[in-house]
Amino acid sequence: MSAFPTTLPSVEAIPLRGGPTLRWGVLAPGRIAGGFVWALHRHTDQRVHAVASRDPERAHRFAAQYGVARVHESYEQLVADPHVDIVYVASPHSEHKRQALLAIAAGKHVLVEKPLALNAGEARDIARAARAAGVFAMEALWSRFLPQTLLIERLLHEGVLGDLQLVMADFGGRFDFDPEGRIFNPALGGGALLDIGIYPIWLAHLVLGPPPHVHATGSFTQTGVDGQAALVLTYPQGAQALLHTTLFAETPQEAVIAGTHARLEIDSRFFTPGGFTLKAARSDQRLRWTDPSGLHGSEGLAWQAAASARHVAEGRTESPLHPLAHSIALLETIDAARAQLEASRHDGLRQK
């Protein structure tokens, strides 16, 4: 057994200021886009130049609230704007592919809210189009760019936890039922797995990689989208990931990574800036790390914006931290889980 470290290594966070500045355009200015623009303007040198919505009044309100200079009457006008360098797609999941392809066809770099698309097939279409056009494209899985994630990745690389055995993570919230809203509407890509379940699945992928085997069970909402799901991901050497997501109840939203030498307990809301505790496997030794940046909650969206700008300035077409292949792999796991839930529902109906 290797010695438990006396201190945690330092982490080189992605610089939020002092790097290249991009001019951003926002498609679909809703709550998620508002949080992104606020974090971007408050904590980085990035600036949003333009916004477009299907509802012009909504776009004008958004522009006034967040200090955006230009409002376009259509998505097509925004992606054609020569003063826009990169397009942020913040629409419901059902529109991700169409709007991403629109921006790519116009020669724009693109950051697409998670999940990259409704399924792995659509994600592959986005990846092919971006690669053919030679533009930067990335899924906005912001947790990947947090300082704590970079430090956790280093600890894993250095083998501090030993042989990895288990990832446990959950993300559940109690959502008010709205059959027309994006969370519950199947036409908009609703459901727990695509919206919030992607975070526990992403963590399992980060630690253990894409799983060869997925087992899922769960239940559905009145509108037919998955409302709750428990997943077991299994790996050739015996490691497992136990994951859970739900739209029906608030859960701890914590995560644990356990190895033969130590385990890492990530604080509640493990997908946001926060902290973790590293605990030795056979002693009371522990080390505590807390994000020193002072950023909280959705302020952490700033790191993915700064990272995108640096990647573009370096001439990259994909992020080395979160390449498109990783986004596709995430959706392959989600596709497998959703297919199993649907199959179990149909089996239950046949038995009645």
XYZ file of C-alpha atoms in Angstrom, residues 41-239:
199
model
C -19.446 38.918 -17.991
C -18.744 38.927 -14.246
C -15.713 36.653 -14.120
C -14.064 36.569 -17.564
C -12.926 38.826 -20.398
C -15.423 37.164 -22.750
C -18.291 39.309 -24.056
C -21.688 38.486 -25.491
C -22.214 40.558 -28.633
C -25.618 39.343 -29.845
C -28.684 37.344 -28.920
C -31.531 35.804 -30.917
C -34.819 34.176 -29.951
C -37.979 32.979 -31.646
C -39.665 35.594 -29.457
C -38.178 39.058 -30.232
C -39.557 40.559 -27.017
C -37.801 37.901 -24.991
C -34.534 38.597 -26.789
C -34.829 42.340 -26.123
C -35.522 41.755 -22.427
C -32.535 39.455 -22.209
C -30.287 41.964 -23.978
C -31.362 44.744 -21.630
C -30.874 42.610 -18.532
C -27.409 41.333 -19.420
C -25.985 44.221 -21.412
C -25.994 42.583 -24.835
C -25.526 45.110 -27.618
C -27.374 43.509 -30.526
C -30.650 41.629 -30.916
C -31.260 39.595 -34.071
C -34.707 38.762 -35.348
C -33.778 35.192 -36.260
C -31.226 32.513 -35.522
C -30.094 32.729 -39.136
C -29.291 36.409 -38.762
C -27.248 35.818 -35.641
C -25.051 33.081 -37.104
C -24.471 35.310 -40.154
C -23.303 38.215 -37.975
C -19.641 38.882 -38.895
C -19.035 40.275 -35.396
C -19.898 36.933 -33.730
C -16.985 34.522 -33.258
C -18.706 31.711 -31.378
C -22.331 30.680 -30.848
C -23.674 29.400 -27.543
C -26.684 27.113 -28.029
C -28.917 27.140 -24.943
C -32.165 25.826 -26.411
C -34.111 22.732 -25.274
C -32.371 19.455 -26.070
C -34.569 18.795 -29.087
C -33.098 21.841 -30.860
C -29.411 21.275 -30.126
C -28.559 19.459 -33.319
C -30.431 21.816 -35.627
C -29.008 24.969 -34.085
C -25.490 23.592 -33.799
C -25.511 22.607 -37.476
C -26.876 26.064 -38.361
C -23.949 27.753 -36.628
C -21.391 25.321 -38.043
C -22.704 25.811 -41.586
C -22.172 29.547 -41.118
C -18.543 28.895 -40.170
C -19.008 29.722 -36.490
C -17.429 27.998 -33.534
C -20.065 26.513 -31.271
C -20.607 25.658 -27.601
C -23.713 23.509 -27.157
C -25.432 23.063 -23.821
C -25.352 19.570 -22.406
C -26.339 17.091 -23.593
C -24.721 17.720 -26.949
C -27.795 16.235 -28.659
C -30.813 14.014 -28.050
C -28.840 10.834 -28.700
C -25.453 9.567 -29.797
C -26.459 9.493 -33.474
C -27.276 13.198 -33.473
C -24.055 13.929 -31.585
C -22.061 12.128 -34.262
C -23.753 14.295 -36.903
C -22.639 17.446 -35.068
C -19.104 16.119 -34.702
C -18.854 15.223 -38.400
C -20.130 18.628 -39.472
C -17.774 20.524 -37.152
C -14.752 18.508 -38.234
C -15.603 18.972 -41.911
C -15.988 22.727 -41.410
C -12.841 23.000 -39.305
C -14.572 24.932 -36.513
C -14.340 24.464 -32.768
C -17.258 22.538 -31.239
C -17.814 21.446 -27.663
C -20.523 20.312 -25.299
C -20.998 22.759 -22.437
C -20.374 20.230 -19.692
C -19.068 22.908 -17.377
C -18.203 20.604 -14.462
C -15.305 19.217 -16.496
C -13.518 22.585 -16.317
C -13.874 23.263 -12.586
C -10.633 23.453 -10.562
C -11.800 20.591 -8.339
C -12.241 18.356 -11.386
C -8.726 19.156 -12.595
C -7.330 18.303 -9.158
C -9.348 15.096 -8.888
C -8.077 14.094 -12.319
C -4.495 14.649 -11.136
C -5.026 12.547 -8.009
C -6.429 9.737 -10.134
C -3.516 9.983 -12.572
C -0.992 9.831 -9.720
C -2.674 6.734 -8.272
C -3.392 8.279 -4.881
C -6.622 6.288 -4.528
C -5.027 2.993 -5.565
C -6.945 0.622 -7.790
C -10.306 2.212 -8.481
C -13.268 0.124 -7.384
C -16.384 2.253 -7.138
C -18.014 5.523 -8.158
C -21.245 6.546 -6.442
C -23.053 9.696 -7.514
C -26.562 11.050 -7.559
C -28.399 14.117 -8.762
C -32.047 14.487 -7.896
C -34.327 17.471 -7.585
C -38.036 17.990 -7.111
C -39.314 19.715 -10.239
C -42.745 21.299 -10.474
C -44.738 19.389 -13.043
C -45.232 21.299 -16.287
C -46.221 19.079 -19.212
C -45.214 21.794 -21.708
C -41.858 22.662 -20.107
C -38.577 21.242 -21.305
C -38.130 18.954 -18.264
C -41.326 16.940 -18.791
C -42.138 17.438 -22.472
C -40.976 14.480 -24.604
C -41.019 16.659 -27.721
C -38.337 18.858 -26.130
C -36.141 15.968 -25.024
C -37.397 15.910 -21.450
C -36.491 13.419 -18.767
C -34.116 13.036 -15.840
C -31.316 11.210 -17.649
C -30.689 13.813 -20.339
C -31.168 16.826 -18.119
C -29.509 16.054 -14.769
C -28.579 12.365 -14.913
C -25.803 13.262 -17.315
C -23.757 14.641 -14.383
C -23.402 11.372 -12.417
C -22.812 9.534 -15.690
C -20.140 12.042 -16.701
C -18.323 11.546 -13.392
C -18.314 7.777 -13.849
C -16.911 8.216 -17.354
C -14.243 10.610 -16.072
C -13.061 8.138 -13.440
C -13.623 4.740 -15.022
C -14.239 5.461 -18.709
C -17.211 4.435 -20.854
C -18.754 1.237 -19.468
C -19.019 -1.947 -21.497
C -22.144 -2.901 -19.556
C -25.082 -0.732 -18.465
C -27.986 -1.894 -16.327
C -30.805 0.561 -15.686
C -34.142 0.562 -13.901
C -36.534 3.399 -13.224
C -39.946 4.971 -13.590
C -41.725 7.492 -15.784
C -43.664 10.727 -15.473
C -47.248 11.314 -16.599
C -45.919 12.640 -19.900
C -43.903 9.491 -20.581
C -40.364 10.783 -20.029
C -38.027 9.057 -17.584
C -38.593 10.566 -14.152
C -36.232 8.453 -12.095
C -33.422 6.057 -12.917
C -30.838 3.955 -11.124
C -27.854 2.766 -13.150
C -25.164 0.181 -12.513
C -22.183 0.477 -14.823
C -19.755 -2.456 -14.764
C -16.172 -2.674 -16.004
C -13.887 -5.589 -16.987
C -11.654 -5.445 -13.878
C -14.656 -5.515 -11.549
C -15.079 -1.803 -10.869
